[in-house]
Coordinates of C-alpha atoms and ligand atoms in Angstrom, one line a residue:
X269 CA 0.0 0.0 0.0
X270 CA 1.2 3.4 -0.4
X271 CA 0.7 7.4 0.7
X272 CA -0.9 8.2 -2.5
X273 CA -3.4 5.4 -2.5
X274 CA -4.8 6.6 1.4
X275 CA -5.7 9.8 -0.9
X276 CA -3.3 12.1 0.3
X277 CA -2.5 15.1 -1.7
X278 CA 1.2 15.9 -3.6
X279 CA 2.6 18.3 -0.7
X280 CA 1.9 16.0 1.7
X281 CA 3.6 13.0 -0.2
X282 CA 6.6 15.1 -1.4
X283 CA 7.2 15.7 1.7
X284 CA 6.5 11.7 2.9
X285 CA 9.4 11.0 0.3
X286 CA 11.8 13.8 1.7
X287 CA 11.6 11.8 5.0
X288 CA 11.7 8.1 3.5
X289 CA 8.3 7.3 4.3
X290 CA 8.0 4.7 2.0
X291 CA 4.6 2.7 3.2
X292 CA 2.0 3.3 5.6
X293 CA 2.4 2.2 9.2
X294 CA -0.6 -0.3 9.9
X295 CA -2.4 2.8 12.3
X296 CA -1.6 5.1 9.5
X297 CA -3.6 2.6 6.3
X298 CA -6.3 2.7 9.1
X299 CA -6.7 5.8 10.4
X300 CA -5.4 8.5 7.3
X301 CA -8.8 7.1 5.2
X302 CA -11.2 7.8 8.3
X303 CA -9.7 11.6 9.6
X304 CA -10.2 12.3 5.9
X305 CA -13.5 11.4 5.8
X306 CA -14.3 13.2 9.2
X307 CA -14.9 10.5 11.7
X308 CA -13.8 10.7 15.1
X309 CA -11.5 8.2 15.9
X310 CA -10.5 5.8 19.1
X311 CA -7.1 4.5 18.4
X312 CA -5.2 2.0 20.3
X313 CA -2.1 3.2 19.4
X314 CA 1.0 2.5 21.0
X315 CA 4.2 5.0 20.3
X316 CA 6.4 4.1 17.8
X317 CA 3.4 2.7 15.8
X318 CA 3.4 6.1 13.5
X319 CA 0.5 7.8 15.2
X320 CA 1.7 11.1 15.0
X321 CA 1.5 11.0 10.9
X322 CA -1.5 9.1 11.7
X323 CA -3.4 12.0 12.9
X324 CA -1.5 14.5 11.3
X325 CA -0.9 14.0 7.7
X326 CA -4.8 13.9 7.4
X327 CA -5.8 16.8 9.5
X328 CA -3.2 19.3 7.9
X329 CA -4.5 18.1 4.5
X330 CA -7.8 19.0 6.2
X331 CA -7.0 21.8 7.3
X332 CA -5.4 22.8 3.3
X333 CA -8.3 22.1 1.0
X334 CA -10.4 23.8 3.3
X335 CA -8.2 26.7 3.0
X336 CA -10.1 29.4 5.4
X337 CA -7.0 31.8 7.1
X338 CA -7.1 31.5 10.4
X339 CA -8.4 34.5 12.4
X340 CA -6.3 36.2 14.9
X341 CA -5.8 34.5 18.7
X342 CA -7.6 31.5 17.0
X343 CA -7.0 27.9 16.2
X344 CA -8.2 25.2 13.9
X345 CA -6.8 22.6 14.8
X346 CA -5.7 21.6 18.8
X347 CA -3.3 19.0 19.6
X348 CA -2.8 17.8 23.4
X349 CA -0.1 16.1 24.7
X350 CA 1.1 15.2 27.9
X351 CA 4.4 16.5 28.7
X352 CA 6.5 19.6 27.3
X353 CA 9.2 16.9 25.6
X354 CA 6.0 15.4 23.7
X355 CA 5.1 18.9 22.5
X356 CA 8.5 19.3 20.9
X357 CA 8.3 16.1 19.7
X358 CA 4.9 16.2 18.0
X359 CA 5.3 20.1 16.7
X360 CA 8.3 18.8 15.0
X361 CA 6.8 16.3 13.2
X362 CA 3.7 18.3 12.1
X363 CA 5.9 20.9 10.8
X364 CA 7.5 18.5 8.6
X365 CA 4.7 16.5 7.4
X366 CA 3.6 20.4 6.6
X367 CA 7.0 22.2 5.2
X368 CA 5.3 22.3 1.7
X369 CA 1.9 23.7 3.0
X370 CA 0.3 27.5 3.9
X371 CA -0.5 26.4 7.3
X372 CA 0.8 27.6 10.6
X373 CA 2.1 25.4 13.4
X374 CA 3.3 26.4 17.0
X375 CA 3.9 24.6 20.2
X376 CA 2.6 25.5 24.1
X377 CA 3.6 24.2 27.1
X378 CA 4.4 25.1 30.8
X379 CA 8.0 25.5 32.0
X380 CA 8.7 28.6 29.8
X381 CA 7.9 31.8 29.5
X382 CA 4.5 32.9 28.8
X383 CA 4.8 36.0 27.0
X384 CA 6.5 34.7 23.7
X385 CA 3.1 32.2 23.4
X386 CA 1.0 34.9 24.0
X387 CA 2.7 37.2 21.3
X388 CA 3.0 34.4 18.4
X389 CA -1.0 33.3 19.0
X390 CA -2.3 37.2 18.7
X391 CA -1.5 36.1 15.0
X392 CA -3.3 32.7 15.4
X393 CA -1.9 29.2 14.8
X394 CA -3.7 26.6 12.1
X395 CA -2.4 23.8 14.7
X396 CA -1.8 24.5 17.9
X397 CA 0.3 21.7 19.9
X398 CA -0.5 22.1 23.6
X399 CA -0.1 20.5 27.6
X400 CA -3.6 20.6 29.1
X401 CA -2.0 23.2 31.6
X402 CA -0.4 25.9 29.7
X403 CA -3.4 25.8 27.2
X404 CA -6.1 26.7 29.8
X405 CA -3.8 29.3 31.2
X406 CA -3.6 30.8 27.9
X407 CA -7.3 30.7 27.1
X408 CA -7.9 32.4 30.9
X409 CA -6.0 35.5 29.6
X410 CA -7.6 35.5 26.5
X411 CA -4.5 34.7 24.5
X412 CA -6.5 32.2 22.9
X413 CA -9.7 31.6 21.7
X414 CA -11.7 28.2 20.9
X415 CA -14.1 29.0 18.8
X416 CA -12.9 28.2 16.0
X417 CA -11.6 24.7 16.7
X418 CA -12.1 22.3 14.0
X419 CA -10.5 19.2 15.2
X420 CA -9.1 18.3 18.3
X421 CA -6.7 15.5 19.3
X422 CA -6.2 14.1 22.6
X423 CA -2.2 12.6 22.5
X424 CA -1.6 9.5 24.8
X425 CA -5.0 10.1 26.4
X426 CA -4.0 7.6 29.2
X427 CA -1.1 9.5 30.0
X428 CA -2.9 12.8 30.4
X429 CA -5.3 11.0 33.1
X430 CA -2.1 9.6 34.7
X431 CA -0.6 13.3 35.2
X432 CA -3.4 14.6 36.8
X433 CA -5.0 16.6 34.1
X434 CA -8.4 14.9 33.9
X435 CA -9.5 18.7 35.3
X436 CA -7.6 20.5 32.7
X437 CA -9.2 18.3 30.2
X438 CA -12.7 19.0 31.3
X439 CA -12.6 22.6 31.0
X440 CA -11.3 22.4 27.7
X441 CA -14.0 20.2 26.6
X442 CA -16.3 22.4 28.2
X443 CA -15.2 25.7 26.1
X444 CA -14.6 23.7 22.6
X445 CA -17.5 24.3 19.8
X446 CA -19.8 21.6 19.9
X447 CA -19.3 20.6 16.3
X448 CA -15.8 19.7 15.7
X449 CA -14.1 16.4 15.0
X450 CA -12.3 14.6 18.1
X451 CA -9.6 12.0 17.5
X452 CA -8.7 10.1 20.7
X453 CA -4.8 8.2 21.0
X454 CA -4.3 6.1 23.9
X455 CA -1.7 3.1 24.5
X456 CA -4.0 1.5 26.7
X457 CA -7.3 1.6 27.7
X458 CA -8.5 1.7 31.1
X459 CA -12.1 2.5 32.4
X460 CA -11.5 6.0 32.8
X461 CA -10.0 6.5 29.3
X462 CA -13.2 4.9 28.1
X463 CA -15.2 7.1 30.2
X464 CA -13.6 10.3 28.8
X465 CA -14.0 8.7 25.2
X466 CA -17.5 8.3 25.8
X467 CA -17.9 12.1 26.7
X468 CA -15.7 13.6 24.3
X469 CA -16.2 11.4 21.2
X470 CA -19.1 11.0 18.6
X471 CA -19.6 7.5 17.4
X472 CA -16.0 7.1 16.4
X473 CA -14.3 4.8 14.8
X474 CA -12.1 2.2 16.9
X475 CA -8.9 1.5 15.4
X476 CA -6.3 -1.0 17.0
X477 CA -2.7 -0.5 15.6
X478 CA -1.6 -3.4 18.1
X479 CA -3.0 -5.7 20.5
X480 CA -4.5 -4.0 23.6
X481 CA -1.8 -3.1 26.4
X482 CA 0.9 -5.3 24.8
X483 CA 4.3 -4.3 24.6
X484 CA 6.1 -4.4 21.1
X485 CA 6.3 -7.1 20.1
X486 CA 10.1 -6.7 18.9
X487 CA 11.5 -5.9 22.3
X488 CA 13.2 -8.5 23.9
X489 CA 12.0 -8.3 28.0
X490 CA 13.8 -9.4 30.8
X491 CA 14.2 -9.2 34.5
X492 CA 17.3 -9.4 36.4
X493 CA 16.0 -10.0 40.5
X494 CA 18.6 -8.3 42.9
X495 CA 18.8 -6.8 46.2
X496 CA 17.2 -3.1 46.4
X497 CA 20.6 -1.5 47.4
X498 CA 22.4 -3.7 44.8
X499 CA 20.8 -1.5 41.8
X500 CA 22.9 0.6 40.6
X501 CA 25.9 -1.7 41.1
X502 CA 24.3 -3.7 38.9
X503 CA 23.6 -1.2 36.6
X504 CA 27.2 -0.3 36.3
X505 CA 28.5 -3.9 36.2
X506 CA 25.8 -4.7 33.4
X507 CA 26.8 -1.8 31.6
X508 CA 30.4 -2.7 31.6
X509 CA 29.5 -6.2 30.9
X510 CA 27.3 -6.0 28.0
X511 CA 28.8 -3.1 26.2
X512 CA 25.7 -1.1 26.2
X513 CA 26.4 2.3 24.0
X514 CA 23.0 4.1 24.3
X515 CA 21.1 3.0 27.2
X516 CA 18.1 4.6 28.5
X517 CA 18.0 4.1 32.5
X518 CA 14.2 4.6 34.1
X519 CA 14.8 5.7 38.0
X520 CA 11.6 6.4 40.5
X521 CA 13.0 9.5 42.2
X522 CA 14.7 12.7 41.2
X523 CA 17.0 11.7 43.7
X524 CA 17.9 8.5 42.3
X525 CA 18.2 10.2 39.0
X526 CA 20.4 12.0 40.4
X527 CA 22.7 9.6 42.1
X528 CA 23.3 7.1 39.4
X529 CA 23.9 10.4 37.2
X530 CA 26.7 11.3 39.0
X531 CA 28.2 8.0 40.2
X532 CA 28.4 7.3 36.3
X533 CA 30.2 10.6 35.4
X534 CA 32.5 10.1 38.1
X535 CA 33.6 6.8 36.3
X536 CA 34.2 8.5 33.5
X537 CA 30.6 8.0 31.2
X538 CA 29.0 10.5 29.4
X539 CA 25.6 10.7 31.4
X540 CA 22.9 13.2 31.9
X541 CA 19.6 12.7 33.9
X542 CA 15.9 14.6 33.5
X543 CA 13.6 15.1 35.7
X544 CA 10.6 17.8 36.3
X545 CA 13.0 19.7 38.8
X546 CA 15.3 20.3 35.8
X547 CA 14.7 23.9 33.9
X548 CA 12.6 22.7 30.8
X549 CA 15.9 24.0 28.9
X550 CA 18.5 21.7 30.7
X551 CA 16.0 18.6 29.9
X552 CA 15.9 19.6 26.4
X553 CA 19.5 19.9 26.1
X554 CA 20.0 16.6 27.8
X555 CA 17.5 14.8 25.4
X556 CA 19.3 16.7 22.3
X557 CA 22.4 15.4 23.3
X558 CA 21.5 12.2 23.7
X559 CA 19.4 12.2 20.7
X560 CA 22.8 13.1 19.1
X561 CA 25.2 10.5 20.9
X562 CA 26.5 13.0 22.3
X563 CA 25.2 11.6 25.8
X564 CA 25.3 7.8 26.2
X565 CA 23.1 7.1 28.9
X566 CA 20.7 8.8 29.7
X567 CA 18.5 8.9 33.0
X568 CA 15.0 10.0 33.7
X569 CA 11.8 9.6 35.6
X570 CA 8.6 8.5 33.9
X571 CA 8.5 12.9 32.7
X572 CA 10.8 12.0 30.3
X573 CA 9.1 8.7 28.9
X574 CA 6.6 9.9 26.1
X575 CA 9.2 12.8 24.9
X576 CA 11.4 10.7 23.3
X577 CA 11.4 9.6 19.8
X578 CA 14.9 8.4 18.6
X579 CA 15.3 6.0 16.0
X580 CA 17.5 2.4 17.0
X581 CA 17.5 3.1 20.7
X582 CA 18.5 -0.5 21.4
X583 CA 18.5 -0.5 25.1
X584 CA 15.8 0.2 27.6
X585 CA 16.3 -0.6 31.5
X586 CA 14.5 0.1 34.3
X587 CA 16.4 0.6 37.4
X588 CA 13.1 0.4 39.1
X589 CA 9.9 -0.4 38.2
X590 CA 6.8 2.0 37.8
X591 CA 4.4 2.4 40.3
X592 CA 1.9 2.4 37.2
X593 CA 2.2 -0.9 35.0
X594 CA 0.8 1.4 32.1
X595 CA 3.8 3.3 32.4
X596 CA 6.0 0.3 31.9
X597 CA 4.4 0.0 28.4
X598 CA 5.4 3.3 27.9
X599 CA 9.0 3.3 28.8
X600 CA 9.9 0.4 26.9
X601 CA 8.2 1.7 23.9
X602 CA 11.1 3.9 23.8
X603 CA 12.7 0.7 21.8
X604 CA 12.0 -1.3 19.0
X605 CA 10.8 1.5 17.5
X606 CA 9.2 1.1 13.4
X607 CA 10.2 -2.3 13.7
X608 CA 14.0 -2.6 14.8
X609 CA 14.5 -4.6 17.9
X610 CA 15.4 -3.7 20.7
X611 CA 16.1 -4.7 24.7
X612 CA 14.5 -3.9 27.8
X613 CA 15.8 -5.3 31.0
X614 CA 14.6 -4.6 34.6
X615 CA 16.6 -4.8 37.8
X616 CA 13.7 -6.0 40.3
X617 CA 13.9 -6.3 44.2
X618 CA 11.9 -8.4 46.3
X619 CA 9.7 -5.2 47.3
X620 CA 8.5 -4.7 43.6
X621 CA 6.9 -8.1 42.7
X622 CA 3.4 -6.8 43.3
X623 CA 4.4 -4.4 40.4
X624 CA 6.2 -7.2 38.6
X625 CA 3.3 -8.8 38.6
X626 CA 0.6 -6.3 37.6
X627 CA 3.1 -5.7 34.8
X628 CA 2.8 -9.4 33.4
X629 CA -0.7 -9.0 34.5
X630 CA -1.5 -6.1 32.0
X631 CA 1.0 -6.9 29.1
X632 CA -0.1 -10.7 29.4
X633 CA 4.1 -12.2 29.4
X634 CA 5.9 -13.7 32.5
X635 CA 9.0 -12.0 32.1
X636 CA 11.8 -14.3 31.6
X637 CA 14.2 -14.3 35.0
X638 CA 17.8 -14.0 34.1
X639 CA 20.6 -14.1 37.2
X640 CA 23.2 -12.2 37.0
X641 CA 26.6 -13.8 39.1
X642 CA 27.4 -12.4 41.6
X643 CA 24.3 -10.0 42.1
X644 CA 21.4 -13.2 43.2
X645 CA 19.8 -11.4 45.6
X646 CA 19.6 -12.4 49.5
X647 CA 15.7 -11.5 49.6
X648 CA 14.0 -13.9 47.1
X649 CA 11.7 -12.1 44.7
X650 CA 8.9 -14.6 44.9
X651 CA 7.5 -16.3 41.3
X652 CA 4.5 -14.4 39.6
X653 CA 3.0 -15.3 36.3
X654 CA 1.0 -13.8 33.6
X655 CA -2.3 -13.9 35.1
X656 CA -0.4 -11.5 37.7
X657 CA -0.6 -13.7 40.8
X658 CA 2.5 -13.8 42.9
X659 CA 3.0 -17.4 44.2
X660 CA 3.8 -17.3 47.7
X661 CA 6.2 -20.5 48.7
X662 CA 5.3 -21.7 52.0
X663 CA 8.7 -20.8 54.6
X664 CA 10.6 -23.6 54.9
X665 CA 12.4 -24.7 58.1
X666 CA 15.6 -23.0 58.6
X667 CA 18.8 -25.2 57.9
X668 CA 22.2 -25.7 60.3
X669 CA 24.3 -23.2 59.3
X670 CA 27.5 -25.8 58.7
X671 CA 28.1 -26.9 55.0
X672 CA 26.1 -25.6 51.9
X673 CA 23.3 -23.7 52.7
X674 CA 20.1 -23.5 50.5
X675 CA 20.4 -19.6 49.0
X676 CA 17.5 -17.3 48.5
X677 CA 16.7 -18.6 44.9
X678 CA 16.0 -22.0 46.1
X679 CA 19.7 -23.0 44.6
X680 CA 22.5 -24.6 47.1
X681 CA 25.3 -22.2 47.3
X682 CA 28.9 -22.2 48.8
X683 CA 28.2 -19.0 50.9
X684 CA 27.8 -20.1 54.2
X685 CA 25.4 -16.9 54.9
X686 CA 22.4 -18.4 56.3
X687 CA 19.4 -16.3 53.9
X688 CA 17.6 -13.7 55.5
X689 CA 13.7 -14.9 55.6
X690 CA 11.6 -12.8 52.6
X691 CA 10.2 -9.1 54.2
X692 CA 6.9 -8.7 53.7
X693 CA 6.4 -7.5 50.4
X694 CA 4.1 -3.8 50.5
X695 CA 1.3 -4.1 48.7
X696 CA 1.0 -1.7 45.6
X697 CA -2.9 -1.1 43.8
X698 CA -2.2 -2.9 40.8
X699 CA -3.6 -0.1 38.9
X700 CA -3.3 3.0 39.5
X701 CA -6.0 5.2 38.5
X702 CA -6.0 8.1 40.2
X703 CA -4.4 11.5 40.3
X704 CA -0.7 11.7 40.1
X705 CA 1.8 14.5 40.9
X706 CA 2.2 16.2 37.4
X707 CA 6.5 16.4 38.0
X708 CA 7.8 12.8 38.7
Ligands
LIG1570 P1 5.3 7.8 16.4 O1 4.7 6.4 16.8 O2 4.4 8.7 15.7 O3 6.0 8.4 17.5 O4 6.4 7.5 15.3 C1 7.5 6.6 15.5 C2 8.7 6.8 14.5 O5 8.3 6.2 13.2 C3 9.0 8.3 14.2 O6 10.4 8.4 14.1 C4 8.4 8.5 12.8 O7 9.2 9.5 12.1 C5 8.6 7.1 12.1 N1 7.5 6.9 11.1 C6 6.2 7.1 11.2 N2 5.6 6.7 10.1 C7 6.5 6.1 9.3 C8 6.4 5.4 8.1 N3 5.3 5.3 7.4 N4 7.6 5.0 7.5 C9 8.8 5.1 8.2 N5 8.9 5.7 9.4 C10 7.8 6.2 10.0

């Protein structure tokens, strides 16, 4: 199949070929024909599925044929994203599906200043990329009106809810026109994502790019169980080990961000970290770098998961696991990316198995267990499978201390170090709907 048979017009597929689009991705054969027709669309998309020229190569021709000028402080066509990174990311991509097109693109999002924004939209935008946060903030001072929306798009829905902005989304639902056309992405699709669809959207269209909350299927996935303050030595000896040139490290805290960052650099690697306590301009310049090699390994919180859209990355790891298993989806969809393989490991401790296992619960995989020598931890992480139960051995009786002892993973080892019993693992909602802190 190709661009020109989905009905696209010459600009557009001039500038498909300047990019090396060469076929449709299997969201964009779906979706490109239905935007064009004006339906409203529900897409399970995951990223690295094409969504963005999914939604956009259709709306901008849209947008074209139509051809009205776009009044001053107004906008035809809103796009909302998640995070500041995502912004970037999608702004850039709209304004190169659009290089050979009269239409006008601009980006909006907290962390910068708001003046600029407000000056650039007094001429109006035909798309507007937007956070939820930053948009409403603009439309309260009248920098921006809605009236003239034609289509909106709602960017990795589920990660919008997950960052708190079911609020922000509301009230801009509540001041769009009535008439418009609504096209919904999501990864996965949890109650409250249907909920929303079910407010915002008129009898769309469901398209399915991939099977429901299942990881790429070209990224290999494996766990490596340790001890919780054995992590980052780990990290450092699997680096070392396995030659990893480009590795994208997920941490839970800033703090942790921060530590492996340094302890890293003090050994001599090129490595940045971003977090949301990092000025919007440092986390850009980290991401640049790193897009460019310049920065091997780079370290973020979950903030930094849907901003990043670079082409190869072979190597994902988790130094911890996300609270939220959607977000797990999300990180490792950093990798095998447009088909390319790709690796995702996770170091997991004996107090993450109920995430473990909401994980394998949600993407339907056990995760394959790999030791590493040297690094089997004291505190067993207990079995789980892909129904998501964790299978809870019963204790056994504590052997003499002389001779080989039984270790933690149910092997015989030389140590003589008698294995602490398991600590009671804390138990974590396996999914977590509610509100979360917007700055990970
Ligand atoms: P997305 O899922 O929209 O984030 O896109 C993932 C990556 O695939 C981006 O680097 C796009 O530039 C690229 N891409 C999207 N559609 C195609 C296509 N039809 N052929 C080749 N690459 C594509």
């Amino acid at each position: 199949m190709t661009f020109a048979s989905l009905g696209l017009i010459d600009p557009l597929l001039r500038a498909l070929a300047t990019l090396g689009y060469t076929e449709p991705t299997a969201v964009q054969q779906k979706a490109i024909p239905a935007v064009l027709a004006g339906r409203d669309l529900m897409a399970a998309a995951q990223t690295g599925t094409g969504k963005t020229a999914g939604f956009a190569l259709p709306l901008l021709q849209r947008l074209t044929l139509e051809g009205a000028k776009v009044a001053a402080n107004s906008v035809r066509a809103l796009v909302l994203v998640p995070t500041r990174e995502l912004a970037e990311q999608v702004h850039n991509s709209v304004r190169e599906y659009a290089v050979n097109l009269p239409l006008s693109t601009y980006a909006v999002y907290g962390g910068v200043s708001i003046n600029p924004q407000m000056m650039r939209l007094r001429r109006g935008v035909d798309v507007l990329v937007a956070t939820p946060g930053r948009l409403l903030d603009l439309h309260r001072q009248n920098a921006i009106k809605f009236n003239a929306v034609q289509v909106l798009v709602l960017d990795e829905a589920d990660r919008m809810l997950d960052l708190g902005f079911a609020e922000e989304l509301r009230a801009v639902y509540a001041a769009l026109p009535k008439r418009r056309q609504t096209l919904l992405f999501s990864a996965t699709f949890s109650d409250n994502i249907r909920l929303l669809a079910g407010q915002m959207l008129n009898e769309p269209l469901s398209v399915e790019a991939s099977p429901r909350n299942v990881a790429a299927s070209t990224v290999k996935q494996w766990v490596v169980p340790v001890d919780k303050k054995r992590k980052a030595d780990l990290f450092c000896h699997l680096l070392k080990a396995k030659r990893w040139k480009q590795v994208l490290v997920f941490a839970k805290t800033r703090n942790g961000v921060d530590q492996l960052v340094e302890r890293l650099q003090a050994q001599g690697y090129a490595a940045d970290g971003i977090h949301g306590d990092r000025p919007q301009a440092t986390r850009q310049r980290a991401l640049d770098q790193f897009k460019a090699g310049e920065v091997a390994i780079l370290v973020a919180t979950d903030v930094a998961a849907r901003g990043l859209d670079i082409e190869d990355l072979p190597q994902v790891v988790n130094l911890d696991l996300p609270i939220n298993p959607e977000d797990y989806i999300h990180r490792i969809g950093r990798t095998g990316r447009a088909g390319n393989t790709g690796e995702a490991v996770s170091l997991v401790c004996a107090d993450e198995v109920e995430q473990l296992a909401a994980i394998e619960r949600l993407t339907r995989i056990t995760l394959k267990r790999v030791d590493e020598p040297g690094f089997v931890p004291d505190h067993r992480v207990p079995e789980t499978n892909a129904s998501g139960e964790v299978i809870k051995k019963p204790k056994k009786p504590k052997k003499p201390k002389a001779g080989g002892t039984k270790g933690a993973l149910g092997r015989w080892t030389e140590s003589a170090d008698v294995p602490e019993p398991v600590k009671a693992v804390r138990k974590v909602p396996a999914f977590n709907t509610g509100p979360r802190k917007r700055k990970p």
